[in-house]
Tab-separated table of C-alpha atoms in Angstrom:
chain	number	residue	atom	x	y	z
A	1	MET	CA	-12.314	-7.037	0.815
A	2	SER	CA	-14.661	-4.962	-1.278
A	3	GLU	CA	-14.635	-1.225	-0.616
A	4	ILE	CA	-17.480	1.086	-1.621
A	5	PHE	CA	-16.661	4.738	-2.113
A	6	GLY	CA	-19.145	7.532	-1.901
A	7	THR	CA	-17.583	10.617	-3.408
A	8	PRO	CA	-19.632	13.770	-3.924
A	9	GLU	CA	-18.815	16.074	-6.797
A	10	LEU	CA	-16.299	18.785	-5.937
A	11	ASP	CA	-16.953	22.445	-6.496
A	12	ARG	CA	-14.395	24.407	-8.511
A	13	ARG	CA	-12.785	26.097	-5.507
A	14	THR	CA	-12.208	22.787	-3.689
A	15	LEU	CA	-10.806	21.223	-6.835
A	16	LEU	CA	-8.387	24.108	-7.297
A	17	ARG	CA	-7.223	23.799	-3.676
A	18	ARG	CA	-6.521	20.099	-4.098
A	19	ALA	CA	-4.840	20.657	-7.438
A	20	ALA	CA	-2.601	23.280	-5.848
A	21	ALA	CA	-1.618	20.703	-3.229
A	22	VAL	CA	-0.107	18.472	-5.887
A	23	GLY	CA	1.550	21.272	-7.809
A	24	LEU	CA	-0.868	21.463	-10.720
A	25	LEU	CA	-1.364	25.207	-10.377
A	26	ALA	CA	2.140	26.308	-11.227
A	27	THR	CA	2.055	29.140	-13.751
A	28	PRO	CA	2.796	27.090	-16.894
A	29	ALA	CA	-0.112	24.774	-16.154
A	30	VAL	CA	-2.911	27.165	-15.251
A	31	GLY	CA	-4.406	26.971	-18.714
A	32	MET	CA	-4.093	23.211	-18.772
A	33	LEU	CA	-5.799	22.811	-15.410
A	34	SER	CA	-8.562	25.243	-16.276
A	35	ALA	CA	-9.378	23.200	-19.354
A	36	CYS	CA	-9.285	20.066	-17.274
A	37	VAL	CA	-11.606	21.512	-14.631
A	38	GLY	CA	-13.963	22.792	-17.259
A	39	SER	CA	-14.223	19.379	-18.882
A	40	GLY	CA	-14.906	17.629	-15.599
A	41	GLY	CA	-12.539	14.761	-16.380
A	42	SER	CA	-11.051	12.872	-19.274
A	43	ASP	CA	-14.200	11.698	-21.052
A	44	ASP	CA	-13.338	13.709	-24.165
A	45	ASP	CA	-9.688	12.725	-24.155
A	46	GLN	CA	-8.027	10.894	-26.970
A	47	ALA	CA	-7.491	7.996	-24.546
A	48	ASP	CA	-11.167	7.083	-24.790
A	49	LYS	CA	-10.818	6.331	-28.494
A	50	PRO	CA	-8.810	3.434	-29.931
A	51	GLN	CA	-5.684	4.638	-31.711
A	52	GLY	CA	-4.927	1.345	-33.443
A	53	GLU	CA	-6.968	-1.458	-34.948
A	54	VAL	CA	-9.001	-3.298	-32.308
A	55	SER	CA	-8.497	-7.073	-32.425
A	56	SER	CA	-8.443	-10.097	-30.149
A	57	THR	CA	-4.769	-9.455	-29.423
A	58	ASN	CA	-5.168	-5.675	-29.285
A	59	PRO	CA	-8.478	-5.220	-27.453
A	60	LEU	CA	-7.638	-1.701	-26.256
A	61	GLY	CA	-6.814	-0.393	-29.717
A	62	VAL	CA	-3.173	0.472	-29.010
A	63	ASP	CA	-1.185	2.144	-31.776
A	64	PRO	CA	1.499	-0.532	-32.290
A	65	ASN	CA	4.117	2.013	-33.362
A	66	THR	CA	3.752	4.569	-30.560
A	67	PRO	CA	6.210	4.402	-27.627
A	68	VAL	CA	4.905	4.036	-24.064
A	69	GLU	CA	6.606	5.732	-21.128
A	70	ILE	CA	6.450	4.309	-17.619
A	71	VAL	CA	7.828	5.454	-14.257
A	72	ILE	CA	8.430	2.790	-11.594
A	73	PHE	CA	9.064	3.386	-7.892
A	74	ASN	CA	12.402	1.892	-6.912
A	75	GLY	CA	11.711	0.696	-3.388
A	76	GLY	CA	11.156	-2.591	-1.612
A	77	LEU	CA	9.784	-4.246	-4.748
A	78	GLY	CA	12.623	-3.161	-7.005
A	79	THR	CA	12.068	-2.512	-10.722
A	80	LYS	CA	13.103	-5.739	-12.460
A	81	TYR	CA	9.518	-7.012	-12.618
A	82	ALA	CA	8.834	-4.234	-15.118
A	83	SER	CA	12.045	-4.424	-17.151
A	84	ASP	CA	12.436	-8.221	-17.084
A	85	VAL	CA	8.828	-9.484	-17.113
A	86	ASP	CA	6.206	-6.958	-18.201
A	87	THR	CA	8.104	-5.061	-20.871
A	88	PRO	CA	9.108	-8.257	-22.752
A	89	SER	CA	5.473	-9.414	-22.578
A	90	TYR	CA	4.273	-6.061	-23.931
A	91	ASN	CA	6.892	-6.066	-26.705
A	92	LYS	CA	5.990	-9.598	-27.749
A	93	LEU	CA	2.660	-8.187	-28.961
A	94	PHE	CA	3.955	-4.743	-29.923
A	95	PRO	CA	7.601	-5.100	-31.027
A	96	ASN	CA	7.628	-1.638	-32.611
A	97	SER	CA	6.366	0.150	-29.492
A	98	LYS	CA	9.427	1.104	-27.448
A	99	VAL	CA	8.935	1.034	-23.666
A	100	ASN	CA	10.812	3.884	-22.003
A	101	GLN	CA	11.229	3.112	-18.297
A	102	THR	CA	12.398	5.505	-15.588
A	103	ASN	CA	13.092	4.296	-12.042
A	104	THR	CA	13.053	6.627	-9.044
A	105	GLU	CA	12.830	6.613	-5.255
A	106	GLU	CA	10.985	9.967	-5.306
A	107	ILE	CA	7.879	9.780	-7.476
A	108	ALA	CA	6.531	13.261	-6.715
A	109	THR	CA	9.912	14.900	-7.279
A	110	VAL	CA	10.293	13.334	-10.715
A	111	VAL	CA	6.721	13.099	-11.982
A	112	GLN	CA	4.799	16.011	-10.464
A	113	PRO	CA	6.605	18.671	-12.533
A	114	ARG	CA	5.701	16.685	-15.640
A	115	PHE	CA	2.001	16.944	-14.795
A	116	THR	CA	2.455	20.643	-14.143
A	117	ALA	CA	4.117	21.100	-17.537
A	118	GLY	CA	1.426	19.084	-19.325
A	119	ASN	CA	3.627	16.183	-20.485
A	120	PRO	CA	3.145	13.370	-17.964
A	121	PRO	CA	4.421	9.819	-18.486
A	122	ASP	CA	1.847	7.277	-19.666
A	123	MET	CA	1.854	4.946	-16.644
A	124	ILE	CA	3.077	5.698	-13.123
A	125	ASN	CA	3.725	3.526	-10.074
A	126	ASN	CA	2.676	6.043	-7.408
A	127	SER	CA	4.379	4.798	-4.268
A	128	GLY	CA	6.977	5.547	-1.610
A	129	SER	CA	7.323	8.258	1.007
A	130	LYS	CA	7.160	10.933	-1.724
A	131	LEU	CA	4.140	9.733	-3.623
A	132	MET	CA	1.651	12.145	-5.226
A	133	ASP	CA	-1.814	12.916	-3.859
A	134	GLN	CA	-3.783	10.372	-5.874
A	135	GLY	CA	-7.199	11.797	-5.049
A	136	ALA	CA	-6.181	15.276	-6.147
A	137	LEU	CA	-4.905	13.941	-9.478
A	138	VAL	CA	-8.162	12.061	-10.065
A	139	GLN	CA	-10.246	15.115	-9.286
A	140	ALA	CA	-8.118	17.287	-11.578
A	141	GLY	CA	-8.920	14.982	-14.518
A	142	GLN	CA	-5.336	13.778	-14.820
A	143	VAL	CA	-6.040	10.064	-14.319
A	144	GLN	CA	-7.430	7.721	-16.966
A	145	ASP	CA	-10.637	5.765	-16.350
A	146	LEU	CA	-9.590	2.081	-16.405
A	147	THR	CA	-13.013	0.618	-17.244
A	148	ASP	CA	-11.829	-0.569	-20.672
A	149	LEU	CA	-8.797	-2.269	-19.137
A	150	PHE	CA	-10.823	-4.316	-16.676
A	151	ALA	CA	-13.352	-5.251	-19.386
A	152	ALA	CA	-10.617	-6.393	-21.801
A	153	PRO	CA	-9.747	-10.082	-22.145
A	154	SER	CA	-6.867	-11.416	-20.073
A	155	VAL	CA	-3.577	-11.752	-21.930
A	156	ASP	CA	-3.153	-15.421	-21.029
A	157	ILE	CA	-6.155	-16.672	-19.035
A	158	GLU	CA	-8.509	-17.861	-21.720
A	159	GLY	CA	-12.184	-16.974	-21.575
A	160	LYS	CA	-11.839	-14.389	-18.792
A	161	THR	CA	-11.765	-10.623	-18.708
A	162	VAL	CA	-9.044	-8.922	-16.708
A	163	LYS	CA	-11.554	-8.206	-13.937
A	164	ASP	CA	-12.562	-11.876	-13.808
A	165	THR	CA	-8.993	-12.864	-12.919
A	166	LEU	CA	-8.658	-10.557	-9.904
A	167	ILE	CA	-9.145	-11.046	-6.184
A	168	PRO	CA	-12.631	-9.694	-5.290
A	169	GLY	CA	-12.574	-6.049	-4.277
A	170	THR	CA	-9.489	-5.138	-6.323
A	171	VAL	CA	-11.311	-2.894	-8.799
A	172	GLU	CA	-13.402	-1.271	-6.063
A	173	GLN	CA	-10.332	-0.410	-4.026
A	174	GLY	CA	-9.116	1.896	-6.809
A	175	THR	CA	-12.521	3.424	-7.525
A	176	PHE	CA	-13.415	7.102	-7.142
A	177	ASN	CA	-16.736	8.662	-8.116
A	178	ASN	CA	-17.933	5.196	-9.182
A	179	LYS	CA	-15.164	4.844	-11.785
A	180	PRO	CA	-11.957	2.762	-11.531
A	181	TYR	CA	-8.910	4.988	-11.821
A	182	VAL	CA	-6.197	3.138	-9.912
A	183	LEU	CA	-4.837	-0.397	-10.005
A	184	ASN	CA	-3.727	-1.592	-6.573
A	185	TYR	CA	-1.501	-4.430	-7.727
A	186	ALA	CA	0.423	-5.970	-4.828
A	187	PHE	CA	-1.580	-8.031	-2.352
A	188	THR	CA	0.253	-7.531	0.909
A	189	VAL	CA	-0.069	-9.285	4.249
A	190	PHE	CA	1.087	-7.506	7.390
A	191	GLY	CA	2.316	-8.944	10.654
A	192	LEU	CA	5.269	-9.341	12.988
A	193	TRP	CA	8.384	-10.654	11.227
A	194	TYR	CA	11.073	-12.729	12.879
A	195	SER	CA	13.960	-15.061	12.090
A	196	GLY	CA	13.021	-18.724	11.931
A	197	LYS	CA	16.652	-19.570	12.711
A	198	LEU	CA	16.677	-17.395	15.831
A	199	PHE	CA	13.500	-19.056	17.051
A	200	SER	CA	14.704	-22.572	16.224
A	201	ASP	CA	18.078	-22.039	17.906
A	202	ASN	CA	16.344	-20.906	21.109
A	203	GLY	CA	13.388	-23.278	21.084
A	204	TRP	CA	10.891	-20.415	20.766
A	205	THR	CA	7.469	-20.640	19.122
A	206	ALA	CA	5.291	-17.870	17.693
A	207	PRO	CA	2.924	-16.633	20.431
A	208	THR	CA	-0.811	-16.103	19.912
A	209	THR	CA	-1.772	-14.528	23.259
A	210	TRP	CA	-0.524	-11.278	24.755
A	211	ALA	CA	0.771	-13.051	27.858
A	212	ASP	CA	2.849	-15.434	25.747
A	213	PHE	CA	3.998	-12.525	23.567
A	214	THR	CA	5.338	-10.472	26.475
A	215	ALA	CA	6.867	-13.587	28.062
A	216	LEU	CA	8.820	-14.189	24.848
A	217	LEU	CA	9.877	-10.537	24.708
A	218	ASP	CA	11.271	-10.964	28.232
A	219	LYS	CA	13.322	-13.967	27.049
A	220	MET	CA	14.695	-11.962	24.115
A	221	LYS	CA	15.585	-9.065	26.395
A	222	ALA	CA	17.438	-11.407	28.742
A	223	LYS	CA	19.618	-12.488	25.810
A	224	GLY	CA	20.569	-8.906	24.959
A	225	ILE	CA	18.240	-8.680	21.952
A	226	THR	CA	16.010	-5.623	21.495
A	227	PRO	CA	12.732	-7.545	21.581
A	228	TYR	CA	10.668	-5.228	19.355
A	229	GLY	CA	11.444	-2.340	17.057
A	230	TYR	CA	10.449	-0.178	14.122
A	231	ALA	CA	11.946	2.966	12.567
A	232	GLY	CA	10.506	6.235	13.805
A	233	ALA	CA	12.115	8.450	11.163
A	234	ASN	CA	10.042	7.241	8.221
A	235	ALA	CA	8.199	4.015	9.048
A	236	SER	CA	5.910	4.877	11.941
A	237	TYR	CA	2.949	3.898	9.792
A	238	TYR	CA	4.153	0.283	10.214
A	239	GLN	CA	3.498	0.689	13.923
A	240	TYR	CA	0.178	2.511	13.838
A	241	LEU	CA	-0.950	-0.233	11.461
A	242	VAL	CA	-0.135	-2.742	14.214
A	243	ILE	CA	-1.989	-0.669	16.809
A	244	LEU	CA	-5.077	-0.503	14.606
A	245	THR	CA	-4.799	-4.204	13.805
A	246	SER	CA	-5.044	-4.882	17.530
A	247	ALA	CA	-8.001	-2.491	17.786
A	248	ALA	CA	-9.830	-4.326	14.990
A	249	LYS	CA	-9.161	-7.696	16.613
A	250	ILE	CA	-10.401	-6.423	19.974
A	251	GLY	CA	-13.546	-4.656	18.742
A	252	GLY	CA	-14.172	-6.040	15.257
A	253	PRO	CA	-13.417	-4.608	11.789
A	254	ASP	CA	-16.100	-1.905	12.099
A	255	ILE	CA	-13.628	-0.104	14.369
A	256	LEU	CA	-11.569	0.665	11.257
A	257	LYS	CA	-14.606	1.373	9.118
A	258	ASN	CA	-15.746	4.006	11.631
A	259	ILE	CA	-12.286	5.603	11.571
A	260	ASP	CA	-12.316	5.700	7.762
A	261	ASN	CA	-15.809	7.220	7.714
A	262	LEU	CA	-14.864	9.936	10.246
A	263	GLU	CA	-17.570	8.756	12.641
A	264	ASP	CA	-17.829	10.834	15.817
A	265	GLY	CA	-15.607	9.434	18.562
A	266	ALA	CA	-14.163	6.646	16.394
A	267	TRP	CA	-10.612	7.164	17.682
A	268	GLN	CA	-11.877	7.295	21.279
A	269	SER	CA	-13.416	3.830	21.219
A	270	ASP	CA	-12.486	1.403	23.976
A	271	ALA	CA	-10.894	-0.928	21.438
A	272	VAL	CA	-8.498	1.738	20.135
A	273	LYS	CA	-7.617	2.806	23.693
A	274	GLN	CA	-6.943	-0.785	24.756
A	275	ALA	CA	-4.754	-1.363	21.714
A	276	ALA	CA	-2.822	1.888	22.203
A	277	LYS	CA	-2.274	1.108	25.886
A	278	ALA	CA	-0.964	-2.391	25.130
A	279	TRP	CA	1.442	-1.220	22.431
A	280	GLY	CA	2.549	1.828	24.419
A	281	GLU	CA	3.689	-0.566	27.122
A	282	ILE	CA	5.613	-2.607	24.533
A	283	GLY	CA	7.370	0.562	23.388
A	284	ALA	CA	8.253	1.607	26.914
A	285	LYS	CA	9.598	-1.759	28.042
A	286	TYR	CA	10.800	-3.671	24.999
A	287	SER	CA	11.981	-1.257	22.314
A	288	ASN	CA	14.902	1.134	21.873
A	289	LYS	CA	14.305	4.877	21.995
A	290	ALA	CA	17.224	5.393	19.595
A	291	PHE	CA	15.040	3.866	16.873
A	292	LEU	CA	13.014	7.094	16.825
A	293	GLY	CA	15.676	8.718	14.633
A	294	LEU	CA	16.415	5.725	12.396
A	295	LYS	CA	15.134	4.880	8.910
A	296	HIS	CA	13.422	1.600	8.125
A	297	THR	CA	16.427	-0.045	6.471
A	298	GLU	CA	18.607	0.777	9.494
A	299	VAL	CA	16.319	-1.049	11.921
A	300	GLN	CA	15.722	-3.812	9.394
A	301	LEU	CA	19.480	-4.326	9.148
A	302	GLN	CA	19.651	-4.810	12.925
A	303	HIS	CA	16.813	-7.310	12.580
A	304	ASP	CA	18.869	-9.227	9.984
A	305	GLN	CA	21.809	-9.169	12.403
A	306	TYR	CA	19.697	-10.896	15.092
A	307	LYS	CA	19.781	-7.732	17.221
A	308	VAL	CA	16.009	-7.148	16.992
A	309	GLY	CA	13.496	-9.895	17.721
A	310	PHE	CA	10.236	-8.757	16.110
A	311	TYR	CA	9.795	-6.194	13.338
A	312	PRO	CA	6.346	-5.055	12.092
A	313	SER	CA	6.038	-4.807	8.314
A	314	GLY	CA	4.334	-5.930	5.138
A	315	SER	CA	5.365	-8.832	2.941
A	316	TRP	CA	7.738	-6.682	0.857
A	317	LEU	CA	10.262	-6.926	3.725
A	318	GLU	CA	11.978	-10.133	2.617
A	319	ASN	CA	12.741	-8.782	-0.843
A	320	GLU	CA	13.747	-5.340	0.417
A	321	GLN	CA	16.350	-6.905	2.729
A	322	ALA	CA	17.579	-9.594	0.339
A	323	LYS	CA	21.126	-8.234	0.016
A	324	ASP	CA	21.556	-7.901	3.806
A	325	THR	CA	19.868	-11.108	4.942
A	326	PRO	CA	22.341	-13.788	6.065
A	327	ASP	CA	22.042	-17.343	4.786
A	328	GLY	CA	19.642	-19.378	6.876
A	329	PHE	CA	17.918	-16.360	8.455
A	330	ASP	CA	14.569	-17.846	7.368
A	331	TYR	CA	12.087	-14.966	7.328
A	332	GLN	CA	8.816	-15.844	9.060
A	333	VAL	CA	5.724	-13.799	9.879
A	334	MET	CA	3.001	-14.175	12.510
A	335	PRO	CA	-0.287	-12.385	13.193
A	336	VAL	CA	-0.421	-9.658	15.818
A	337	PRO	CA	-1.245	-11.560	19.055
A	338	SER	CA	-4.655	-11.276	20.702
A	339	VAL	CA	-4.579	-8.479	23.281
A	340	THR	CA	-7.481	-9.811	25.381
A	341	THR	CA	-9.169	-13.158	25.910
A	342	ALA	CA	-12.424	-11.622	24.679
A	343	ASP	CA	-11.257	-10.235	21.301
A	344	LYS	CA	-14.081	-10.233	18.739
A	345	MET	CA	-11.758	-11.550	16.020
A	346	PRO	CA	-9.624	-14.705	16.292
A	347	ALA	CA	-5.887	-14.758	16.877
A	348	THR	CA	-5.430	-15.696	13.203
A	349	ALA	CA	-7.072	-12.478	11.920
A	350	ILE	CA	-4.715	-10.170	10.015
A	351	TYR	CA	-4.420	-6.909	8.141
A	352	ALA	CA	-4.149	-7.684	4.408
A	353	ALA	CA	-4.907	-5.499	1.423
A	354	ALA	CA	-4.268	-4.722	-2.209
A	355	GLY	CA	-1.818	-1.866	-2.417
A	356	GLU	CA	0.979	-0.343	-4.496
A	357	GLN	CA	-0.808	2.105	-6.772
A	358	TYR	CA	-0.440	2.153	-10.563
A	359	PHE	CA	-2.322	4.585	-12.770
A	360	VAL	CA	-2.418	5.867	-16.333
A	361	ALA	CA	-2.142	9.585	-17.107
A	362	SER	CA	-5.173	10.598	-19.158
A	363	LYS	CA	-3.194	13.414	-20.779
A	364	GLY	CA	-0.077	11.412	-21.545
A	365	LYS	CA	1.038	10.792	-25.117
A	366	ASN	CA	-0.086	7.153	-25.122
A	367	PRO	CA	-2.680	6.372	-22.416
A	368	ARG	CA	-3.971	3.366	-24.368
A	369	GLY	CA	-0.428	2.007	-24.273
A	370	GLY	CA	-0.318	2.694	-20.550
A	371	MET	CA	-3.478	0.648	-20.014
A	372	GLU	CA	-2.126	-2.129	-22.222
A	373	TYR	CA	1.013	-2.240	-20.091
A	374	LEU	CA	-1.167	-2.771	-17.014
A	375	ARG	CA	-2.984	-5.574	-18.869
A	376	HIS	CA	0.340	-7.390	-19.186
A	377	MET	CA	1.090	-6.827	-15.512
A	378	LEU	CA	-2.274	-8.469	-14.797
A	379	SER	CA	-1.531	-11.549	-16.891
A	380	LYS	CA	-0.872	-14.805	-15.068
A	381	ALA	CA	2.715	-14.807	-16.341
A	382	GLY	CA	3.196	-11.192	-15.287
A	383	ALA	CA	1.823	-11.848	-11.814
A	384	LYS	CA	3.924	-14.978	-11.362
A	385	GLY	CA	7.064	-13.167	-12.515
A	386	PHE	CA	6.356	-10.276	-10.132
A	387	THR	CA	5.996	-12.648	-7.184
A	388	GLU	CA	9.123	-14.604	-8.085
A	389	LEU	CA	11.171	-11.388	-8.204
A	390	THR	CA	9.606	-9.530	-5.263
A	391	LYS	CA	8.343	-12.320	-2.990
A	392	VAL	CA	5.033	-10.463	-2.815
A	393	LEU	CA	1.661	-11.719	-4.068
A	394	THR	CA	-0.410	-9.830	-6.630
A	395	VAL	CA	-4.157	-9.331	-7.028
A	396	VAL	CA	-4.240	-11.921	-9.846
A	397	ALA	CA	-5.988	-14.821	-8.158
A	398	GLY	CA	-4.104	-18.119	-8.051
A	399	ALA	CA	-1.149	-16.945	-10.139
A	400	THR	CA	1.392	-18.784	-7.947
A	401	GLU	CA	-0.692	-21.641	-6.550
A	402	GLY	CA	1.367	-24.602	-5.406
A	403	GLU	CA	4.695	-22.767	-5.486
A	404	ASP	CA	6.893	-22.161	-2.450
A	405	ILE	CA	8.990	-19.287	-3.701
A	406	SER	CA	10.743	-18.193	-0.505
A	407	PRO	CA	10.518	-18.718	3.281
A	408	GLY	CA	8.847	-15.351	3.934
A	409	LEU	CA	6.319	-15.682	1.118
A	410	THR	CA	5.511	-19.239	2.151
A	411	SER	CA	5.017	-18.105	5.739
A	412	GLY	CA	2.832	-15.189	4.598
A	413	ASN	CA	0.699	-17.497	2.453
A	414	LYS	CA	0.160	-19.826	5.394
A	415	MET	CA	-0.821	-16.892	7.590
A	416	LEU	CA	-3.277	-15.655	4.951
A	417	SER	CA	-4.738	-19.141	4.536
A	418	ALA	CA	-5.181	-19.501	8.292
A	419	ALA	CA	-6.955	-16.130	8.430
A	420	GLY	CA	-9.572	-17.258	5.909
A	421	SER	CA	-12.086	-14.433	5.604
A	422	ASP	CA	-10.831	-12.743	8.785
A	423	TYR	CA	-8.725	-10.050	7.166
A	424	PHE	CA	-9.330	-6.327	7.057
A	425	SER	CA	-7.805	-2.963	6.153
A	426	TYR	CA	-8.307	0.776	6.535
A	427	ARG	CA	-8.252	3.573	3.971
A	428	PHE	CA	-7.961	6.843	5.924
A	429	ASP	CA	-4.206	6.985	5.355
A	430	THR	CA	-4.636	7.456	1.598
A	431	TRP	CA	-7.876	9.439	1.827
A	432	TYR	CA	-6.730	12.072	4.345
A	433	LYS	CA	-3.047	12.960	4.427
A	434	LYS	CA	-3.532	15.078	7.565
A	435	LEU	CA	-4.699	12.008	9.466
A	436	ASP	CA	-1.818	9.896	8.204
A	437	ASP	CA	0.717	12.562	9.205
A	438	GLU	CA	-0.817	12.910	12.659
A	439	ALA	CA	-1.000	9.148	13.183
A	440	ARG	CA	2.711	8.832	12.465
A	441	ALA	CA	3.633	11.578	14.926
A	442	ALA	CA	1.197	10.397	17.597
A	443	THR	CA	2.481	6.827	17.297
A	444	ASN	CA	6.096	7.897	17.768
A	445	GLU	CA	5.066	9.862	20.842
A	446	LEU	CA	3.240	6.823	22.226
A	447	MET	CA	6.039	4.332	21.532
A	448	PHE	CA	9.191	6.395	22.120
A	449	GLN	CA	8.391	9.609	23.981
A	450	GLY	CA	6.344	8.609	27.014
A	451	GLY	CA	2.922	9.148	25.461
A	452	THR	CA	-0.249	7.583	26.821
A	453	ALA	CA	-3.188	5.827	25.218
A	454	ASP	CA	-5.552	8.604	26.260
A	455	LYS	CA	-3.321	11.249	24.712
A	456	PHE	CA	-2.906	9.213	21.525
A	457	CYS	CA	-6.665	8.800	21.094
A	458	ALA	CA	-7.477	12.416	21.957
A	459	ARG	CA	-4.815	13.686	19.567
A	460	MET	CA	-6.103	11.557	16.697
A	461	GLN	CA	-9.745	12.397	17.385
A	462	LYS	CA	-8.998	16.129	17.335
A	463	VAL	CA	-7.467	15.927	13.865
A	464	ALA	CA	-10.194	13.584	12.596
A	465	ASP	CA	-12.823	16.083	13.776
A	466	ALA	CA	-10.959	18.914	12.050
A	467	VAL	CA	-10.818	16.965	8.775
A	468	LYS	CA	-14.525	16.171	9.038
A	469	ALA	CA	-15.383	19.839	9.587
A	470	ASP	CA	-13.202	21.103	6.720
A	471	ASP	CA	-15.463	21.561	3.689
A	472	SER	CA	-12.432	21.931	1.407
A	473	ILE	CA	-11.463	18.285	1.992
A	474	GLU	CA	-13.437	15.787	-0.069
A	475	LYS	CA	-14.925	13.008	2.066
A	476	PHE	CA	-14.931	9.303	1.211
A	477	THR	CA	-16.951	6.527	2.822
A	478	ARG	CA	-17.082	2.756	2.746
């Protein structure tokens, strides 16, 4: 899943616009940002020089007595992987380096003012509905180059560098301007989730064709179950992901590549229109319009109560719903069914990608410590502990081979194995916030408010064209 980014240098005015978007131009920080812009990055920062003695156990030159501060997003993955797995691993090597951990559901609210004031935490898990604009932070010189981290030896996989232990494409996925700035840590599979118990009790099997899919939805509807649902208030990206998964299966993965690259007419392709039409019909016939105003956990709770048949999501779902999932529910996941009999990709093809962003602040007090913390996250023990606690895989290859940790994770692993090399992803949602915002709104219109495929595609193409024509927005390609 290698991604290649082409990112031209930004002029000063564009950089200042993007910095303003993430709050870096507040009055107290103008001097800080000006210095950052003038330097063109963090190459002269203290982080590029070892602060402690370099050794086989301290390859990054961490000062063993300096505290490290981390901020973790408290969402579907929880925070115990950091406090219970990674921090003890870090402190085993550096017992005098106190790890100060803050957990929050609103990363931008808590962390962005710290960047503005010039005292950011050392390592940040940039995730959730209120995450910061990662590209703007990189371009403002606020993010540490992670080259040394990936070149360092693994904590516990002998004879390999950190990069050697990762799923191919991991480093590239967090690369900007040919340098790695972001670690995308969680390897997530996406599909349609359902209760194995509900299916077993009714003698249902997971469908692979659209005809079988809609036939099963009819059976669910006849039993008083809402056959299909997602939350329109904050999780509409779950649904546009499903629409674009269908488009990629119909027309091939280049459909998504063309969308990412802002190719002319990419959103107007036949494959996208076919996918939008198919899913618009699902919304009209098999969902509940009341879901438009609900949050993800509210619809997910109904799913756990056997009131919703299929729910689209990533593999964090099982862990996020752990406290509300009844015994025996048996989370299972299936690929999005083939829309046509002539799809270019097989029924087993899926959307899967490294995600969940972690980065080190180049101007934090201890960026070397921040990178070292990531090195422990990328150990085999760290990856295994993360998966055991979250039921989500990491980008550390083979860290949980042979282990069936939970029903949902086991089902997701089987789906990923069946997909083989037929998995894909898109990047426009993190590259261009305007497109992500519009896709969410356009999807809700399509699924809940009587929209049409033609209107969905025209609406998305209009915004994509506007982004392409806006010279103030930096363009990325793959």
